[in-house]
GROMACS .gro file of C-alpha atoms in nm:
model
  433
    1MET     CA    1  -1.043   0.860   2.692
    2LYS     CA    2  -0.798   0.713   2.440
    3LYS     CA    3  -0.712   0.349   2.495
    4SER     CA    4  -0.392   0.196   2.363
    5ILE     CA    5  -0.420  -0.045   2.072
    6TRP     CA    6  -0.215  -0.283   2.281
    7TYR     CA    7  -0.479  -0.274   2.554
    8VAL     CA    8  -0.729  -0.393   2.294
    9MET     CA    9  -0.481  -0.658   2.183
   10SER     CA   10  -0.450  -0.788   2.535
   11LEU     CA   11  -0.822  -0.858   2.540
   12MET     CA   12  -0.772  -1.081   2.236
   13LEU     CA   13  -0.479  -1.268   2.384
   14VAL     CA   14  -0.680  -1.543   2.555
   15ALA     CA   15  -0.842  -1.643   2.227
   16ALA     CA   16  -0.508  -1.637   2.054
   17LEU     CA   17  -0.351  -1.855   2.318
   18LEU     CA   18  -0.632  -2.108   2.288
   19LEU     CA   19  -0.576  -2.122   1.913
   20SER     CA   20  -0.206  -2.176   1.960
   21ALA     CA   21  -0.239  -2.432   2.240
   22CYS     CA   22  -0.224  -2.720   1.995
   23GLY     CA   23   0.107  -2.599   1.853
   24SER     CA   24   0.421  -2.779   1.956
   25LYS     CA   25   0.654  -2.611   2.202
   26GLU     CA   26   1.029  -2.582   2.153
   27THR     CA   27   1.240  -2.795   2.383
   28GLU     CA   28   1.394  -2.579   2.651
   29THR     CA   29   1.769  -2.579   2.706
   30PRO     CA   30   1.859  -2.652   3.071
   31ALA     CA   31   1.991  -2.352   3.261
   32GLY     CA   32   2.362  -2.297   3.215
   33GLU     CA   33   2.388  -2.510   2.902
   34GLU     CA   34   2.440  -2.387   2.545
   35ALA     CA   35   2.199  -2.501   2.277
   36THR     CA   36   2.382  -2.735   2.041
   37SER     CA   37   2.104  -2.813   1.794
   38THR     CA   38   2.198  -2.797   1.426
   39GLU     CA   39   1.836  -2.743   1.327
   40PRO     CA   40   1.783  -2.426   1.122
   41ALA     CA   41   1.635  -2.125   1.296
   42THR     CA   42   1.264  -2.105   1.218
   43LEU     CA   43   1.088  -1.779   1.134
   44ASN     CA   44   0.715  -1.741   1.082
   45LEU     CA   45   0.629  -1.506   0.794
   46TRP     CA   46   0.268  -1.385   0.781
   47HIS     CA   47   0.144  -1.220   0.463
   48THR     CA   48  -0.147  -1.165   0.227
   49ILE     CA   49   0.032  -1.193  -0.108
   50PRO     CA   50  -0.224  -1.257  -0.386
   51THR     CA   51  -0.252  -1.620  -0.495
   52ASP     CA   52  -0.067  -1.604  -0.827
   53THR     CA   53   0.222  -1.410  -0.680
   54GLU     CA   54   0.226  -1.628  -0.368
   55THR     CA   55   0.278  -1.938  -0.581
   56PHE     CA   56   0.569  -1.767  -0.759
   57PHE     CA   57   0.709  -1.646  -0.425
   58ASN     CA   58   0.690  -1.990  -0.263
   59ASN     CA   59   0.819  -2.187  -0.562
   60GLU     CA   60   1.078  -1.952  -0.707
   61LEU     CA   61   1.198  -1.701  -0.450
   62ILE     CA   62   1.187  -1.870  -0.108
   63PRO     CA   63   1.398  -2.165  -0.235
   64VAL     CA   64   1.670  -1.921  -0.344
   65PHE     CA   65   1.689  -1.775   0.005
   66THR     CA   66   1.690  -2.121   0.163
   67GLU     CA   67   1.976  -2.229  -0.062
   68GLN     CA   68   2.172  -1.917   0.030
   69HIS     CA   69   2.089  -1.953   0.400
   70PRO     CA   70   2.045  -2.319   0.495
   71GLU     CA   71   2.066  -2.213   0.858
   72CYS     CA   72   1.725  -2.042   0.819
   73ASN     CA   73   1.378  -2.192   0.780
   74ILE     CA   74   1.103  -1.952   0.666
   75VAL     CA   75   0.753  -2.083   0.742
   76VAL     CA   76   0.508  -1.896   0.522
   77ARG     CA   77   0.146  -1.835   0.626
   78ASN     CA   78  -0.111  -1.655   0.411
   79LEU     CA   79  -0.367  -1.482   0.633
   80GLY     CA   80  -0.616  -1.461   0.348
   81VAL     CA   81  -0.729  -1.108   0.425
   82GLU     CA   82  -0.516  -0.806   0.509
   83ASP     CA   83  -0.661  -0.734   0.850
   84PRO     CA   84  -0.424  -0.561   1.094
   85ALA     CA   85  -0.615  -0.718   1.384
   86LEU     CA   86  -0.494  -1.065   1.285
   87ILE     CA   87  -0.132  -0.961   1.312
   88ARG     CA   88  -0.188  -0.769   1.633
   89THR     CA   89  -0.344  -1.079   1.784
   90GLY     CA   90  -0.041  -1.286   1.689
   91LEU     CA   91   0.193  -1.025   1.836
   92ALA     CA   92   0.005  -1.040   2.165
   93LEU     CA   93   0.147  -1.391   2.215
   94PRO     CA   94   0.464  -1.431   2.426
   95VAL     CA   95   0.779  -1.353   2.228
   96ASP     CA   96   0.898  -1.715   2.258
   97ASP     CA   97   0.568  -1.870   2.145
   98PRO     CA   98   0.649  -2.080   1.835
   99THR     CA   99   0.328  -1.968   1.661
  100ARG     CA  100   0.398  -1.596   1.692
  101PRO     CA  101   0.489  -1.407   1.370
  102HIS     CA  102   0.852  -1.302   1.341
  103LEU     CA  103   0.819  -1.140   0.998
  104TRP     CA  104   0.504  -0.994   0.850
  105TRP     CA  105   0.395  -0.783   0.557
  106ILE     CA  106   0.141  -0.502   0.589
  107ALA     CA  107   0.104  -0.133   0.506
  108SER     CA  108   0.330   0.123   0.674
  109SER     CA  109   0.032   0.291   0.842
  110GLU     CA  110   0.057   0.026   1.117
  111THR     CA  111   0.406   0.142   1.220
  112GLY     CA  112   0.301   0.367   1.507
  113ALA     CA  113   0.096   0.090   1.665
  114TYR     CA  114   0.395  -0.148   1.657
  115VAL     CA  115   0.626   0.116   1.802
  116GLU     CA  116   0.376   0.179   2.080
  117GLY     CA  117   0.361  -0.196   2.143
  118ASP     CA  118   0.745  -0.227   2.147
  119VAL     CA  119   0.738  -0.537   1.925
  120LEU     CA  120   0.988  -0.441   1.653
  121ALA     CA  121   1.353  -0.528   1.604
  122ASP     CA  122   1.604  -0.246   1.554
  123VAL     CA  123   1.584  -0.197   1.177
  124ASP     CA  124   1.722   0.156   1.198
  125SER     CA  125   2.052   0.042   1.349
  126TRP     CA  126   2.080  -0.245   1.098
  127LEU     CA  127   2.040  -0.004   0.806
  128ASN     CA  128   2.295   0.235   0.953
  129GLU     CA  129   2.538  -0.055   0.987
  130ASN     CA  130   2.474  -0.140   0.620
  131PRO     CA  131   2.490   0.202   0.451
  132GLU     CA  132   2.511   0.058   0.100
  133VAL     CA  133   2.178  -0.118   0.154
  134LYS     CA  134   2.016   0.194   0.300
  135ALA     CA  135   2.147   0.423   0.024
  136ASN     CA  136   1.992   0.202  -0.241
  137ILE     CA  137   1.634   0.235  -0.108
  138ILE     CA  138   1.431   0.501  -0.292
  139PRO     CA  139   1.432   0.803  -0.054
  140ALA     CA  140   1.053   0.849  -0.053
  141LEU     CA  141   1.022   0.490   0.065
  142LEU     CA  142   1.264   0.542   0.352
  143ASP     CA  143   1.032   0.823   0.460
  144LEU     CA  144   0.737   0.583   0.425
  145SER     CA  145   0.919   0.335   0.650
  146SER     CA  146   0.993   0.590   0.921
  147TYR     CA  147   0.818   0.709   1.234
  148GLU     CA  148   0.939   0.970   1.482
  149GLY     CA  149   1.276   1.003   1.312
  150LYS     CA  150   1.367   0.633   1.285
  151VAL     CA  151   1.325   0.366   1.018
  152TRP     CA  152   1.116   0.077   1.153
  153SER     CA  153   1.052  -0.147   0.854
  154ILE     CA  154   1.187  -0.252   0.515
  155PRO     CA  155   0.988  -0.165   0.201
  156TRP     CA  156   0.904  -0.492   0.024
  157MET     CA  157   0.733  -0.338  -0.275
  158THR     CA  158   0.565  -0.009  -0.348
  159ASN     CA  159   0.265   0.104  -0.548
  160ASN     CA  160   0.021   0.387  -0.596
  161THR     CA  161  -0.298   0.439  -0.788
  162ALA     CA  162  -0.302   0.620  -1.121
  163MET     CA  163  -0.558   0.701  -1.387
  164TRP     CA  164  -0.653   0.411  -1.614
  165ILE     CA  165  -0.756   0.559  -1.948
  166ASN     CA  166  -0.986   0.405  -2.209
  167VAL     CA  167  -0.795   0.536  -2.511
  168ASP     CA  168  -1.073   0.439  -2.754
  169ALA     CA  169  -1.323   0.652  -2.561
  170PHE     CA  170  -1.084   0.948  -2.547
  171GLU     CA  171  -1.015   0.931  -2.920
  172LYS     CA  172  -1.386   0.918  -3.000
  173ALA     CA  173  -1.436   1.231  -2.787
  174GLY     CA  174  -1.137   1.407  -2.942
  175VAL     CA  175  -0.964   1.432  -2.604
  176PRO     CA  176  -0.581   1.414  -2.605
  177ILE     CA  177  -0.412   1.150  -2.392
  178PRO     CA  178  -0.233   1.319  -2.098
  179SER     CA  179   0.143   1.294  -2.048
  180GLN     CA  180   0.287   1.020  -1.828
  181ASN     CA  181   0.519   1.283  -1.678
  182PRO     CA  182   0.354   1.390  -1.349
  183GLU     CA  183   0.490   1.744  -1.388
  184GLU     CA  184   0.346   1.783  -1.738
  185THR     CA  185   0.026   1.581  -1.719
  186TRP     CA  186  -0.328   1.720  -1.721
  187THR     CA  187  -0.454   1.982  -1.477
  188TRP     CA  188  -0.770   1.949  -1.271
  189GLU     CA  189  -0.949   2.178  -1.514
  190GLU     CA  190  -0.838   1.965  -1.810
  191PHE     CA  191  -0.942   1.651  -1.626
  192ALA     CA  192  -1.292   1.788  -1.559
  193GLU     CA  193  -1.333   1.898  -1.921
  194ALA     CA  194  -1.216   1.556  -2.042
  195MET     CA  195  -1.472   1.381  -1.821
  196LYS     CA  196  -1.746   1.603  -1.964
  197LYS     CA  197  -1.650   1.541  -2.328
  198VAL     CA  198  -1.606   1.167  -2.284
  199THR     CA  199  -1.944   1.135  -2.112
  200GLU     CA  200  -2.124   1.339  -2.377
  201THR     CA  201  -1.963   1.154  -2.668
  202ASN     CA  202  -1.973   0.791  -2.553
  203GLU     CA  203  -2.327   0.666  -2.501
  204GLY     CA  204  -2.372   0.460  -2.186
  205MET     CA  205  -2.031   0.563  -2.047
  206ALA     CA  206  -1.949   0.813  -1.771
  207GLY     CA  207  -1.615   0.987  -1.746
  208PHE     CA  208  -1.487   0.895  -1.399
  209LEU     CA  209  -1.547   0.633  -1.130
  210VAL     CA  210  -1.578   0.780  -0.780
  211THR     CA  211  -1.524   0.505  -0.525
  212ILE     CA  212  -1.736   0.486  -0.210
  213ASN     CA  213  -1.793   0.270   0.097
  214THR     CA  214  -1.435   0.157   0.150
  215GLY     CA  215  -1.124   0.252   0.347
  216TRP     CA  216  -0.959   0.284   0.007
  217ASP     CA  217  -1.122   0.629  -0.027
  218PHE     CA  218  -0.908   0.784   0.246
  219TRP     CA  219  -0.593   0.652   0.075
  220THR     CA  220  -0.679   0.794  -0.268
  221PHE     CA  221  -0.796   1.118  -0.102
  222HIS     CA  222  -0.432   1.178  -0.004
  223ALA     CA  223  -0.333   1.214  -0.372
  224TRP     CA  224  -0.602   1.469  -0.458
  225TYR     CA  225  -0.553   1.658  -0.131
  226ALA     CA  226  -0.176   1.683  -0.179
  227ALA     CA  227  -0.219   1.791  -0.543
  228ALA     CA  228  -0.451   2.070  -0.421
  229GLY     CA  229  -0.171   2.198  -0.197
  230GLY     CA  230  -0.279   2.031   0.126
  231ASP     CA  231  -0.037   2.007   0.417
  232THR     CA  232   0.118   1.659   0.410
  233SER     CA  233   0.349   1.697   0.708
  234GLY     CA  234   0.090   1.516   0.921
  235LEU     CA  235  -0.262   1.386   0.882
  236PRO     CA  236  -0.467   1.565   0.616
  237ILE     CA  237  -0.644   1.865   0.766
  238LEU     CA  238  -0.995   1.767   0.670
  239ASP     CA  239  -1.160   2.107   0.706
  240SER     CA  240  -0.886   2.292   0.514
  241ALA     CA  241  -0.938   2.467   0.182
  242ALA     CA  242  -0.743   2.193   0.002
  243ALA     CA  243  -0.957   1.918   0.156
  244ILE     CA  244  -1.287   2.089   0.077
  245LYS     CA  245  -1.170   2.162  -0.279
  246THR     CA  246  -1.083   1.794  -0.322
  247VAL     CA  247  -1.422   1.673  -0.202
  248GLU     CA  248  -1.622   1.927  -0.399
  249PHE     CA  249  -1.426   1.856  -0.717
  250GLN     CA  250  -1.543   1.495  -0.727
  251GLN     CA  251  -1.889   1.584  -0.597
  252ASP     CA  252  -1.928   1.828  -0.888
  253LEU     CA  253  -1.836   1.557  -1.139
  254LEU     CA  254  -2.109   1.335  -0.995
  255GLU     CA  255  -2.372   1.608  -0.984
  256GLY     CA  256  -2.286   1.712  -1.340
  257GLY     CA  257  -2.345   1.357  -1.460
  258TYR     CA  258  -1.982   1.309  -1.560
  259ALA     CA  259  -1.903   1.040  -1.303
  260ILE     CA  260  -2.067   0.745  -1.132
  261THR     CA  261  -2.001   0.582  -0.796
  262SER     CA  262  -1.854   0.237  -0.766
  263PRO     CA  263  -2.093  -0.049  -0.683
  264THR     CA  264  -1.842  -0.252  -0.483
  265GLY     CA  265  -1.575  -0.034  -0.327
  266TRP     CA  266  -1.261  -0.015  -0.538
  267ASP     CA  267  -1.360  -0.292  -0.782
  268ALA     CA  268  -1.240  -0.218  -1.137
  269ALA     CA  269  -1.538  -0.393  -1.298
  270PRO     CA  270  -1.709  -0.073  -1.426
  271TRP     CA  271  -1.395   0.025  -1.617
  272TYR     CA  272  -1.349  -0.319  -1.772
  273ALA     CA  273  -1.719  -0.313  -1.869
  274GLN     CA  274  -1.672   0.031  -2.034
  275GLN     CA  275  -1.921   0.196  -1.798
  276VAL     CA  276  -1.653   0.456  -1.720
  277ALA     CA  277  -1.359   0.584  -1.923
  278VAL     CA  278  -1.130   0.664  -1.630
  279MET     CA  279  -1.072   0.518  -1.287
  280ALA     CA  280  -0.796   0.523  -1.028
  281ASN     CA  281  -0.650   0.181  -0.954
  282GLY     CA  282  -0.315   0.017  -0.898
  283PRO     CA  283  -0.034  -0.174  -1.071
  284TRP     CA  284  -0.109  -0.493  -0.877
  285ASN     CA  285  -0.365  -0.555  -1.152
  286PHE     CA  286  -0.077  -0.617  -1.393
  287PRO     CA  287  -0.161  -0.988  -1.448
  288ASN     CA  288  -0.499  -0.879  -1.591
  289LEU     CA  289  -0.385  -0.563  -1.767
  290SER     CA  290  -0.092  -0.734  -1.938
  291THR     CA  291  -0.332  -0.958  -2.133
  292PHE     CA  292  -0.630  -0.721  -2.167
  293THR     CA  293  -0.734  -0.653  -2.529
  294ASP     CA  294  -1.103  -0.552  -2.519
  295PHE     CA  295  -1.008  -0.191  -2.592
  296GLU     CA  296  -0.692   0.018  -2.614
  297PHE     CA  297  -0.586   0.166  -2.281
  298THR     CA  298  -0.301   0.336  -2.100
  299VAL     CA  299  -0.222   0.467  -1.752
  300VAL     CA  300  -0.135   0.827  -1.668
  301PRO     CA  301  -0.065   1.017  -1.343
  302TYR     CA  302  -0.318   1.187  -1.120
  303PRO     CA  303  -0.418   1.531  -1.246
  304ARG     CA  304  -0.202   1.808  -1.100
  305ASP     CA  305  -0.338   2.122  -0.938
  306VAL     CA  306  -0.094   2.314  -0.718
  307ARG     CA  307   0.156   2.032  -0.764
  308PRO     CA  308   0.179   1.671  -0.883
  309ALA     CA  309   0.104   1.405  -0.623
  310ALA     CA  310   0.015   1.038  -0.580
  311ASN     CA  311  -0.095   0.816  -0.293
  312LEU     CA  312   0.214   0.618  -0.201
  313GLY     CA  313   0.145   0.266  -0.081
  314GLY     CA  314   0.273  -0.086  -0.078
  315ASN     CA  315   0.353  -0.338   0.189
  316GLN     CA  316   0.643  -0.340   0.430
  317LEU     CA  317   0.849  -0.620   0.579
  318PHE     CA  318   0.817  -0.575   0.953
  319ILE     CA  319   1.070  -0.761   1.169
  320GLY     CA  320   0.960  -0.851   1.519
  321LYS     CA  321   1.171  -0.912   1.823
  322THR     CA  322   1.288  -1.273   1.833
  323PRO     CA  323   1.383  -1.498   2.125
  324THR     CA  324   1.720  -1.604   1.980
  325ALA     CA  325   2.013  -1.435   1.808
  326ALA     CA  326   2.000  -1.696   1.532
  327GLN     CA  327   1.643  -1.603   1.447
  328GLU     CA  328   1.729  -1.233   1.444
  329ALA     CA  329   2.022  -1.298   1.211
  330CYS     CA  330   1.794  -1.490   0.975
  331ALA     CA  331   1.535  -1.213   0.987
  332PHE     CA  332   1.785  -0.952   0.873
  333ALA     CA  333   1.931  -1.190   0.616
  334PHE     CA  334   1.581  -1.218   0.469
  335ALA     CA  335   1.545  -0.839   0.475
  336GLU     CA  336   1.868  -0.805   0.282
  337TYR     CA  337   1.752  -1.070   0.035
  338ILE     CA  338   1.427  -0.894  -0.054
  339LEU     CA  339   1.625  -0.577  -0.132
  340THR     CA  340   1.846  -0.750  -0.389
  341ASP     CA  341   1.791  -0.678  -0.758
  342ASP     CA  342   1.721  -1.045  -0.826
  343PHE     CA  343   1.433  -1.048  -0.578
  344GLN     CA  344   1.298  -0.702  -0.653
  345VAL     CA  345   1.291  -0.741  -1.030
  346ALA     CA  346   1.142  -1.090  -1.020
  347PHE     CA  347   0.877  -1.014  -0.757
  348GLN     CA  348   0.767  -0.682  -0.906
  349LYS     CA  349   0.753  -0.812  -1.263
  350GLN     CA  350   0.529  -1.095  -1.152
  351SER     CA  351   0.308  -0.899  -0.911
  352GLY     CA  352   0.291  -0.574  -1.107
  353ASN     CA  353   0.407  -0.370  -0.807
  354LEU     CA  354   0.702  -0.134  -0.826
  355PRO     CA  355   1.067  -0.171  -0.716
  356VAL     CA  356   1.177  -0.016  -0.389
  357THR     CA  357   1.547   0.023  -0.473
  358LEU     CA  358   1.726   0.255  -0.712
  359SER     CA  359   1.928  -0.028  -0.862
  360ALA     CA  360   1.626  -0.249  -0.932
  361ALA     CA  361   1.432   0.041  -1.088
  362SER     CA  362   1.720   0.099  -1.330
  363ASN     CA  363   1.800  -0.269  -1.380
  364GLN     CA  364   1.808  -0.360  -1.751
  365GLU     CA  365   1.567  -0.649  -1.706
  366TYR     CA  366   1.317  -0.419  -1.535
  367THR     CA  367   1.352  -0.136  -1.789
  368ASP     CA  368   1.297  -0.394  -2.064
  369HIS     CA  369   0.979  -0.494  -1.877
  370LEU     CA  370   0.858  -0.133  -1.880
  371ALA     CA  371   0.935  -0.107  -2.251
  372ALA     CA  372   0.721  -0.415  -2.314
  373TYR     CA  373   0.434  -0.276  -2.103
  374PRO     CA  374   0.452   0.104  -2.144
  375PHE     CA  375   0.131   0.166  -1.948
  376MET     CA  376   0.330   0.082  -1.633
  377ALA     CA  377   0.518   0.414  -1.662
  378GLY     CA  378   0.203   0.588  -1.542
  379PHE     CA  379   0.261   0.426  -1.202
  380VAL     CA  380   0.641   0.424  -1.193
  381ASN     CA  381   0.677   0.793  -1.276
  382GLN     CA  382   0.462   0.893  -0.979
  383THR     CA  383   0.675   0.729  -0.709
  384PRO     CA  384   0.892   1.037  -0.636
  385PHE     CA  385   0.574   1.241  -0.586
  386GLY     CA  386   0.411   0.991  -0.352
  387VAL     CA  387   0.245   1.097  -0.027
  388ALA     CA  388   0.261   0.843   0.254
  389ARG     CA  389  -0.015   0.770   0.503
  390LEU     CA  390   0.089   0.898   0.846
  391PRO     CA  391   0.190   0.590   1.053
  392ILE     CA  392   0.030   0.695   1.381
  393PRO     CA  393  -0.128   0.432   1.611
  394LEU     CA  394  -0.483   0.557   1.546
  395PHE     CA  395  -0.456   0.598   1.167
  396ASN     CA  396  -0.707   0.321   1.096
  397GLU     CA  397  -0.957   0.477   1.334
  398VAL     CA  398  -0.929   0.806   1.144
  399GLY     CA  399  -0.990   0.619   0.819
  400ASN     CA  400  -1.299   0.459   0.967
  401LEU     CA  401  -1.439   0.805   1.042
  402PHE     CA  402  -1.353   0.932   0.694
  403THR     CA  403  -1.553   0.671   0.500
  404PRO     CA  404  -1.907   0.763   0.616
  405ALA     CA  405  -1.832   1.134   0.577
  406TRP     CA  406  -1.708   1.081   0.222
  407ASP     CA  407  -2.010   0.867   0.137
  408ALA     CA  408  -2.249   1.125   0.280
  409VAL     CA  409  -2.117   1.382   0.034
  410MET     CA  410  -2.081   1.156  -0.271
  411VAL     CA  411  -2.396   0.947  -0.228
  412ASN     CA  412  -2.635   1.175  -0.040
  413SER     CA  413  -2.511   1.517  -0.164
  414ALA     CA  414  -2.433   1.639   0.188
  415ASP     CA  415  -2.265   1.977   0.214
  416ALA     CA  416  -1.890   1.918   0.188
  417THR     CA  417  -1.785   2.204   0.416
  418GLU     CA  418  -2.027   2.115   0.695
  419THR     CA  419  -1.956   1.743   0.671
  420PHE     CA  420  -1.579   1.771   0.669
  421THR     CA  421  -1.569   2.039   0.938
  422ALA     CA  422  -1.760   1.798   1.162
  423LEU     CA  423  -1.527   1.517   1.055
  424GLN     CA  424  -1.219   1.718   1.152
  425GLU     CA  425  -1.371   1.778   1.496
  426GLU     CA  426  -1.429   1.401   1.536
  427VAL     CA  427  -1.071   1.325   1.434
  428ALA     CA  428  -0.935   1.584   1.676
  429GLY     CA  429  -1.146   1.425   1.948
  430ILE     CA  430  -1.009   1.073   1.909
  431LEU     CA  431  -0.653   1.209   1.881
  432GLY     CA  432  -0.701   1.411   2.200
  433GLN     CA  433  -0.628   1.741   2.027
   0.00000   0.00000   0.00000
């Protein structure tokens, strides 16, 4: 029988309360009296921004918001690892606990769990009351931020994975570099032929890196599955023709000797070491890619089959319910701030992620950035074709089932149809279908 995520959270509450017991409590205002404190309203922001970008965020961007809103005090906490359980534990605390998160950043796939837990502020109404802000968000990202017909979060940044290409290896093999236009880039057949030629021409190098043993695999699967014509109106149908075609396509590359599996999940090390010519990875690696000179490279979209597609990702700003109106006002002021061109351009240039607003994407400073680093177009051009992970409460549980099934096929040569038919039955079971 399905148990609510929030039931599990409640079991963690005692530990969370013990951890927070040492925190100071706010002074209560006597009944019938108005609070007259001039202290700024404090908001706890929990995140897992990478170290370099976090330093930039803390030193350059938070001070701008504080100067614009002296009535607000953002207390930043880096959780170290992006584990949804950490945030769920914090949200299990009473709404007026001073250690509870008020703002947090995490992937949109958590949305359904938060809606089920009734912990979110009314972002949908705020956007409808600020139509100019809403209209500026890239439409695909409003869809990413939505669940059951309402918008529940604010996109902070977006990303996807695309194909990193070792240009030197392609030129040696006489393989043309694919277009960065997703609608004109290589087909699956051209991709497979390229992997064969690159492998046969470049000694000690395989064509493609197939990742294994990580939840990342379910995310990247969405791009291949959608490109193969899979139904993206809900969860991928894992025993469908599109799903089986996707799995067998990469299995065939491995069995043909034109691909290798990753040693450590989604680590890019084999590509940097020239053990593979192509791998799928993301723009958050910009700090490394922008200074990389060991060989010539570029980035192009996923191969297209029935249609172009990419795995849309990124982290959202979730706004929790707050105990005071002043805190809620500060929370939405911060949401509006991260959607400004100044914030979006600065944060995305530094982090390598992609803008979430139409105005920032066309901002002259950002387009100059793309001109200076043309490989970034391989990511940017895919955004309109992005496929979001379905934000249902049990999405992570589905992903946990996917990983061993994927590995069984890629590592142990299990039959794709049998394995993924059984996987679909497991998924239907946990979803109560």
